[in-house]
Amino acid sequence: MRPARRRLLPAAALAVAALLATAAPAVQAAPTAAAAAPDIPLANVRAHLTQLQSIATANGGNRAHGRAGYKASVDYVKAKLDAAGYTTTLQQFTSGGATGYNLIADWPGGDPNQVLMAGSHLDSVSSGAGINDNGSGSAAVLETALAVSRAQLAPDKHLRFAWWGAEELGLVGSKYYVNNLATAERSKLAGYLNFDMIGSPNAGYFVYDDDPVIEQTFKNYFAGLSVPTEIETEGDGRSDHAPFKSAGVPVGGLFTGASNTKSSAQAQKWGGTAGQSFDRCYHSSCDTTANINDTALDRNSDAVAHAVWTLSAGTVTPPTGTVFSNADNVSVPDSGAAVTSSVPVTGRTGNAPSALKVGVDIKHTYRGDLVVDLLAPDGTAYRLKNSSSSDSADNVIATYTVNASSETANGTWKLQVRDVAAQDTGYIDSWQLTF
Ligand code: TRP
Ligand code: ZN
Ligand code: CA
């Protein structure tokens, strides 16, 4: 089954209605392309990892929350950013009786009402140096921030980078940051990009299945390298994007795998060793500078920069092929009233495509009972399927093509399903629109 996308759950939509009313547009649509991102030098990223390893070695072998190695890691990253012209802020919090730190770095300029953030947790577990988890993300985000400075980038959006404390204790630092952001500040966040473990030695290439524009931006980057990607499934909500997502901020990110095992199909497409963990040193003492796949670190670091460059430009055209979906189940009452499932479409300009693809997955024990329509944001109905007393097959699993070129793309689209005959029943499992 398709992994569930949890965008705008009906319940959550109610809870955050006030927030949405003032929310900044997510990663925005417009006519021209952003300047190409630079190649991020692998040697520079590796040099940061060498420094983080030395810091761990000099401080009892780790960089964990509450230990000297964590604060030394923060000081190292902060000094680089200060020298590059960032405005840095150390945010203190307390967890388990020890002081923790988030490091926030703002790049001066850009629209203060549209803030793009990229972040990584900088703490390790206490059992090791945490070079893949998560020196890798921390170093790639640092080097991307330094590349922004080298380019003297003047993006349309305001750029903010973050290194989180105490992730390993339960996302403590990132939760603290989000909880302490005023609602007005939260609503200015156009997106949060998370990088936690991006150099796993037996790497996979996983993209978070969250905001569709962010997801497509990463997928396009890897497609350009002819590197296949998969949706991240090792633990949604297990890293610092989770508090942002809960607050209604569009999120995305990259991951090369932790303790899960690489399948033979994955080894075939990505190389590496089937039947072995993506990272055999996950959360252990062997997570050192030797525990890094340079190719994966290099590609993912470049992908970080690509996303920061692309998504910080207000002039980004959302990639064609962006999928907007709703996977929340909606039961269809037997021989009853029509029900709908909503998909909000944002960040587009102009009208919908003349060949809009509508993917429908309805589970039902007699599909002839069902009348299915697509409702445009203005309420115009497009019939996808009529009822038929002789069509006794199960389920409606199909992709329909609709000429929607007279409809404004942005707005809430609905799938409407009505069951017109008694006895057999079912539910909308999921549906999607491809713009
Ligand atoms: N630090 C994360 C953790 O220990 C690593 C991780 C596991 C992860 N699964 C993930 C990060 C999925 C991102 C996405 O839980
Ligand atoms: Zn981690
Ligand atoms: Ca029925």
PDB file of N, CA, C and O in Angstrom, residues 200 234 279 427:
ATOM      1  N   SER A 200      25.376   7.142   5.612  1.00  0.00           N
ATOM      2  CA  SER A 200      25.401   5.764   6.133  1.00  0.00           C
ATOM      3  C   SER A 200      26.312   4.886   5.271  1.00  0.00           C
ATOM      4  O   SER A 200      26.274   4.969   4.039  1.00  0.00           O
ATOM      5  N   GLU A 234      11.725   4.311   7.618  1.00  0.00           N
ATOM      6  CA  GLU A 234      12.332   3.694   8.813  1.00  0.00           C
ATOM      7  C   GLU A 234      11.801   4.293  10.114  1.00  0.00           C
ATOM      8  O   GLU A 234      12.113   3.813  11.199  1.00  0.00           O
ATOM      9  N   ASP A 279      23.352   1.129   8.465  1.00  0.00           N
ATOM     10  CA  ASP A 279      24.424   1.622   9.336  1.00  0.00           C
ATOM     11  C   ASP A 279      24.585   0.643  10.493  1.00  0.00           C
ATOM     12  O   ASP A 279      23.849   0.702  11.474  1.00  0.00           O
ATOM     13  N   TYR A 427     -15.040   2.293   1.295  1.00  0.00           N
ATOM     14  CA  TYR A 427     -14.469   3.563   1.779  1.00  0.00           C
ATOM     15  C   TYR A 427     -13.455   4.095   0.773  1.00  0.00           C
ATOM     16  O   TYR A 427     -12.896   3.342  -0.030  1.00  0.00           O
TER      17      TYR A 427
END
